[in-house]
Every structure is written in C-alpha cells, then in structure tokens.
C-alpha cells in the first residue's frame, strides 16, 4: 500500500505535484483473484459522489 500523504494535501495539490490531471480520482472496479485490479470507470475526485453512483 502506498504511504499516506502529508497533512494538508488535497486532491488538487496532489495533481499539481504529480503532473497527473487524474491523480486523486475515485475509480470503481473489482479485485481479481490474482490481486490485480480491473477498473471500470473514474467517478471524479468527490468520494461522496462516487459512492452515490454505486
């Protein structure tokens, strides 16, 4: 598992730091038996909205 972000980091700060416009997006998907992840779609940076879209 990746280390936690330092205090005060936001999704936007993570995007600027990484140079990745999609960093911090919530993805829906499944976990395969071998441990790999199959992503279906991005549901944006808002966790509450992603949960509502389940």
Backbone as XML, in Angstrom:
<?xml version="1.0"?>
<chain id="A" units="angstrom">
  <residue number="1" name="UNK">
    <atom name="N" x="0.840" y="-1.178" z="0.000"/>
    <atom name="CA" x="0.000" y="0.000" z="0.000"/>
    <atom name="C" x="0.883" y="1.239" z="0.000"/>
  </residue>
  <residue number="2" name="UNK">
    <atom name="N" x="0.455" y="2.251" z="-0.736"/>
    <atom name="CA" x="1.222" y="3.487" z="-0.827"/>
    <atom name="C" x="1.202" y="4.235" z="0.501"/>
  </residue>
  <residue number="3" name="UNK">
    <atom name="N" x="2.259" y="4.981" z="0.794"/>
    <atom name="CA" x="2.274" y="5.758" z="2.035"/>
    <atom name="C" x="1.204" y="6.849" z="2.008"/>
  </residue>
  <residue number="4" name="UNK">
    <atom name="N" x="0.769" y="7.258" z="3.196"/>
    <atom name="CA" x="-0.222" y="8.313" z="3.293"/>
    <atom name="C" x="0.392" y="9.647" z="2.894"/>
  </residue>
  <residue number="5" name="UNK">
    <atom name="N" x="-0.447" y="10.558" z="2.428"/>
    <atom name="CA" x="0.014" y="11.895" z="2.074"/>
    <atom name="C" x="0.273" y="12.709" z="3.336"/>
  </residue>
  <residue number="6" name="UNK">
    <atom name="N" x="1.170" y="13.683" z="3.246"/>
    <atom name="CA" x="1.405" y="14.567" z="4.389"/>
    <atom name="C" x="0.140" y="15.360" z="4.735"/>
  </residue>
  <residue number="7" name="UNK">
    <atom name="N" x="0.036" y="15.805" z="5.978"/>
    <atom name="CA" x="-1.096" y="16.623" z="6.396"/>
    <atom name="C" x="-1.244" y="17.840" z="5.492"/>
  </residue>
  <residue number="8" name="UNK">
    <atom name="N" x="-2.483" y="18.189" z="5.200"/>
    <atom name="CA" x="-2.766" y="19.376" z="4.411"/>
    <atom name="C" x="-2.804" y="19.158" z="2.911"/>
  </residue>
  <residue number="9" name="UNK">
    <atom name="N" x="-2.472" y="17.966" z="2.435"/>
    <atom name="CA" x="-2.509" y="17.724" z="0.997"/>
    <atom name="C" x="-3.941" y="17.537" z="0.548"/>
  </residue>
  <residue number="10" name="UNK">
    <atom name="N" x="-4.259" y="18.089" z="-0.604"/>
    <atom name="CA" x="-5.584" y="17.961" z="-1.204"/>
    <atom name="C" x="-5.445" y="17.260" z="-2.552"/>
  </residue>
  <residue number="11" name="UNK">
    <atom name="N" x="-6.575" y="16.903" z="-3.151"/>
    <atom name="CA" x="-6.552" y="16.287" z="-4.476"/>
    <atom name="C" x="-5.883" y="17.229" z="-5.478"/>
  </residue>
  <residue number="12" name="UNK">
    <atom name="N" x="-6.227" y="18.512" z="-5.426"/>
    <atom name="CA" x="-5.636" y="19.468" z="-6.373"/>
    <atom name="C" x="-4.125" y="19.604" z="-6.171"/>
  </residue>
  <residue number="13" name="UNK">
    <atom name="N" x="-3.687" y="19.621" z="-4.923"/>
    <atom name="CA" x="-2.246" y="19.710" z="-4.670"/>
    <atom name="C" x="-1.541" y="18.462" z="-5.170"/>
  </residue>
  <residue number="14" name="UNK">
    <atom name="N" x="-2.140" y="17.305" z="-4.987"/>
    <atom name="CA" x="-1.576" y="16.056" z="-5.489"/>
    <atom name="C" x="-1.453" y="16.088" z="-7.002"/>
  </residue>
  <residue number="15" name="UNK">
    <atom name="N" x="-2.481" y="16.604" z="-7.676"/>
    <atom name="CA" x="-2.432" y="16.708" z="-9.149"/>
    <atom name="C" x="-1.300" y="17.620" z="-9.600"/>
  </residue>
  <residue number="16" name="UNK">
    <atom name="N" x="-1.177" y="18.778" z="-8.962"/>
    <atom name="CA" x="-0.102" y="19.716" z="-9.342"/>
    <atom name="C" x="1.266" y="19.087" z="-9.102"/>
  </residue>
  <residue number="17" name="UNK">
    <atom name="N" x="1.440" y="18.442" z="-7.969"/>
    <atom name="CA" x="2.731" y="17.852" z="-7.609"/>
    <atom name="C" x="3.108" y="16.707" z="-8.546"/>
  </residue>
  <residue number="18" name="UNK">
    <atom name="N" x="2.129" y="15.872" z="-8.891"/>
    <atom name="CA" x="2.412" y="14.698" z="-9.710"/>
    <atom name="C" x="2.433" y="14.996" z="-11.205"/>
  </residue>
  <residue number="19" name="UNK">
    <atom name="N" x="1.763" y="16.103" z="-11.601"/>
    <atom name="CA" x="1.638" y="16.394" z="-13.024"/>
    <atom name="C" x="0.593" y="15.524" z="-13.708"/>
  </residue>
  <residue number="20" name="UNK">
    <atom name="N" x="-0.188" y="14.802" z="-12.924"/>
    <atom name="CA" x="-1.212" y="13.900" z="-13.445"/>
    <atom name="C" x="-2.590" y="14.501" z="-13.180"/>
  </residue>
  <residue number="21" name="UNK">
    <atom name="N" x="-3.288" y="14.905" z="-14.226"/>
    <atom name="CA" x="-4.592" y="15.551" z="-14.086"/>
    <atom name="C" x="-5.642" y="14.625" z="-13.477"/>
  </residue>
  <residue number="22" name="UNK">
    <atom name="N" x="-5.419" y="13.312" z="-13.519"/>
    <atom name="CA" x="-6.392" y="12.371" z="-12.969"/>
    <atom name="C" x="-6.005" y="11.862" z="-11.583"/>
  </residue>
  <residue number="23" name="UNK">
    <atom name="N" x="-4.894" y="12.315" z="-11.050"/>
    <atom name="CA" x="-4.472" y="11.860" z="-9.720"/>
    <atom name="C" x="-5.545" y="12.230" z="-8.701"/>
  </residue>
  <residue number="24" name="UNK">
    <atom name="N" x="-5.869" y="11.301" z="-7.837"/>
    <atom name="CA" x="-6.872" y="11.561" z="-6.804"/>
    <atom name="C" x="-8.285" y="11.255" z="-7.226"/>
  </residue>
  <residue number="25" name="UNK">
    <atom name="N" x="-8.472" y="10.726" z="-8.412"/>
    <atom name="CA" x="-9.813" y="10.349" z="-8.858"/>
    <atom name="C" x="-10.225" y="9.063" z="-8.148"/>
  </residue>
  <residue number="26" name="UNK">
    <atom name="N" x="-11.517" y="8.901" z="-7.917"/>
    <atom name="CA" x="-12.059" y="7.670" z="-7.341"/>
    <atom name="C" x="-12.483" y="6.770" z="-8.484"/>
  </residue>
  <residue number="27" name="UNK">
    <atom name="N" x="-11.973" y="5.555" z="-8.495"/>
    <atom name="CA" x="-12.280" y="4.591" z="-9.538"/>
    <atom name="C" x="-13.106" y="3.447" z="-8.968"/>
  </residue>
  <residue number="28" name="UNK">
    <atom name="N" x="-14.062" y="2.993" z="-9.759"/>
    <atom name="CA" x="-14.822" y="1.804" z="-9.406"/>
    <atom name="C" x="-14.220" y="0.636" z="-10.188"/>
  </residue>
  <residue number="29" name="UNK">
    <atom name="N" x="-14.252" y="-0.536" z="-9.613"/>
    <atom name="CA" x="-13.702" y="-1.692" z="-10.294"/>
    <atom name="C" x="-13.849" y="-2.944" z="-9.459"/>
  </residue>
  <residue number="30" name="UNK">
    <atom name="N" x="-12.989" y="-3.890" z="-9.719"/>
    <atom name="CA" x="-13.030" y="-5.156" z="-8.993"/>
    <atom name="C" x="-11.607" y="-5.658" z="-8.759"/>
  </residue>
  <residue number="31" name="UNK">
    <atom name="N" x="-11.490" y="-6.531" z="-7.783"/>
    <atom name="CA" x="-10.215" y="-7.151" z="-7.462"/>
    <atom name="C" x="-10.219" y="-8.570" z="-8.018"/>
  </residue>
  <residue number="32" name="UNK">
    <atom name="N" x="-9.262" y="-8.863" z="-8.874"/>
    <atom name="CA" x="-9.158" y="-10.194" z="-9.458"/>
    <atom name="C" x="-8.518" y="-11.160" z="-8.464"/>
  </residue>
  <residue number="33" name="UNK">
    <atom name="N" x="-8.748" y="-12.474" z="-8.660"/>
    <atom name="CA" x="-8.177" y="-13.473" z="-7.740"/>
    <atom name="C" x="-6.661" y="-13.382" z="-7.597"/>
  </residue>
  <residue number="34" name="UNK">
    <atom name="N" x="-5.971" y="-12.914" z="-8.647"/>
    <atom name="CA" x="-4.506" y="-12.812" z="-8.577"/>
    <atom name="C" x="-4.027" y="-11.528" z="-7.905"/>
  </residue>
  <residue number="35" name="UNK">
    <atom name="N" x="-4.983" y="-10.691" z="-7.438"/>
    <atom name="CA" x="-4.625" y="-9.448" z="-6.757"/>
    <atom name="C" x="-4.588" y="-8.227" z="-7.645"/>
  </residue>
  <residue number="36" name="UNK">
    <atom name="N" x="-4.718" y="-8.428" z="-8.959"/>
    <atom name="CA" x="-4.735" y="-7.273" z="-9.852"/>
    <atom name="C" x="-6.099" y="-6.588" z="-9.779"/>
  </residue>
  <residue number="37" name="UNK">
    <atom name="N" x="-6.140" y="-5.334" z="-10.193"/>
    <atom name="CA" x="-7.360" y="-4.533" z="-10.118"/>
    <atom name="C" x="-7.856" y="-4.229" z="-11.526"/>
  </residue>
  <residue number="38" name="UNK">
    <atom name="N" x="-9.133" y="-4.481" z="-11.751"/>
    <atom name="CA" x="-9.774" y="-4.120" z="-13.017"/>
    <atom name="C" x="-10.640" y="-2.894" z="-12.779"/>
  </residue>
  <residue number="39" name="UNK">
    <atom name="N" x="-10.276" y="-1.760" z="-13.368"/>
    <atom name="CA" x="-11.045" y="-0.525" z="-13.177"/>
    <atom name="C" x="-12.104" y="-0.394" z="-14.263"/>
  </residue>
  <residue number="40" name="UNK">
    <atom name="N" x="-13.310" y="-0.033" z="-13.848"/>
    <atom name="CA" x="-14.404" y="0.148" z="-14.790"/>
    <atom name="C" x="-14.485" y="1.589" z="-15.254"/>
  </residue>
  <residue number="41" name="UNK">
    <atom name="N" x="-14.417" y="2.534" z="-14.315"/>
    <atom name="CA" x="-14.584" y="3.944" z="-14.680"/>
    <atom name="C" x="-14.137" y="4.845" z="-13.543"/>
  </residue>
  <residue number="42" name="UNK">
    <atom name="N" x="-13.796" y="6.088" z="-13.884"/>
    <atom name="CA" x="-13.492" y="7.112" z="-12.887"/>
    <atom name="C" x="-14.784" y="7.812" z="-12.499"/>
  </residue>
  <residue number="43" name="UNK">
    <atom name="N" x="-14.919" y="8.075" z="-11.217"/>
    <atom name="CA" x="-16.099" y="8.785" z="-10.725"/>
    <atom name="C" x="-15.739" y="10.140" z="-10.157"/>
  </residue>
  <residue number="44" name="UNK">
    <atom name="N" x="-14.568" y="10.678" z="-10.521"/>
    <atom name="CA" x="-14.176" y="12.012" z="-10.112"/>
    <atom name="C" x="-13.526" y="12.075" z="-8.738"/>
  </residue>
  <residue number="45" name="UNK">
    <atom name="N" x="-13.214" y="13.287" z="-8.258"/>
    <atom name="CA" x="-12.480" y="13.471" z="-7.019"/>
    <atom name="C" x="-13.352" y="13.468" z="-5.761"/>
  </residue>
  <residue number="46" name="UNK">
    <atom name="N" x="-14.673" y="13.482" z="-5.911"/>
    <atom name="CA" x="-15.585" y="13.583" z="-4.768"/>
    <atom name="C" x="-16.027" y="12.191" z="-4.320"/>
  </residue>
  <residue number="47" name="UNK">
    <atom name="N" x="-15.513" y="11.728" z="-3.167"/>
    <atom name="CA" x="-15.828" y="10.379" z="-2.692"/>
    <atom name="C" x="-17.329" y="10.207" z="-2.465"/>
  </residue>
  <residue number="48" name="UNK">
    <atom name="N" x="-17.990" y="11.186" z="-1.892"/>
    <atom name="CA" x="-19.430" y="11.081" z="-1.643"/>
    <atom name="C" x="-20.192" y="10.879" z="-2.948"/>
  </residue>
  <residue number="49" name="UNK">
    <atom name="N" x="-19.815" y="11.605" z="-3.980"/>
    <atom name="CA" x="-20.472" y="11.461" z="-5.285"/>
    <atom name="C" x="-20.181" y="10.080" z="-5.876"/>
  </residue>
  <residue number="50" name="UNK">
    <atom name="N" x="-18.962" y="9.596" z="-5.718"/>
    <atom name="CA" x="-18.621" y="8.268" z="-6.226"/>
    <atom name="C" x="-19.471" y="7.202" z="-5.539"/>
  </residue>
  <residue number="51" name="UNK">
    <atom name="N" x="-19.675" y="7.323" z="-4.239"/>
    <atom name="CA" x="-20.484" y="6.356" z="-3.509"/>
    <atom name="C" x="-21.935" y="6.421" z="-3.959"/>
  </residue>
  <residue number="52" name="UNK">
    <atom name="N" x="-22.437" y="7.625" z="-4.192"/>
    <atom name="CA" x="-23.830" y="7.766" z="-4.680"/>
    <atom name="C" x="-24.003" y="7.099" z="-6.042"/>
  </residue>
  <residue number="53" name="UNK">
    <atom name="N" x="-22.946" y="7.035" z="-6.834"/>
    <atom name="CA" x="-23.033" y="6.444" z="-8.169"/>
    <atom name="C" x="-22.877" y="4.928" z="-8.181"/>
  </residue>
  <residue number="54" name="UNK">
    <atom name="N" x="-22.674" y="4.328" z="-7.027"/>
    <atom name="CA" x="-22.546" y="2.867" z="-6.972"/>
    <atom name="C" x="-23.791" y="2.185" z="-7.454"/>
  </residue>
</chain>
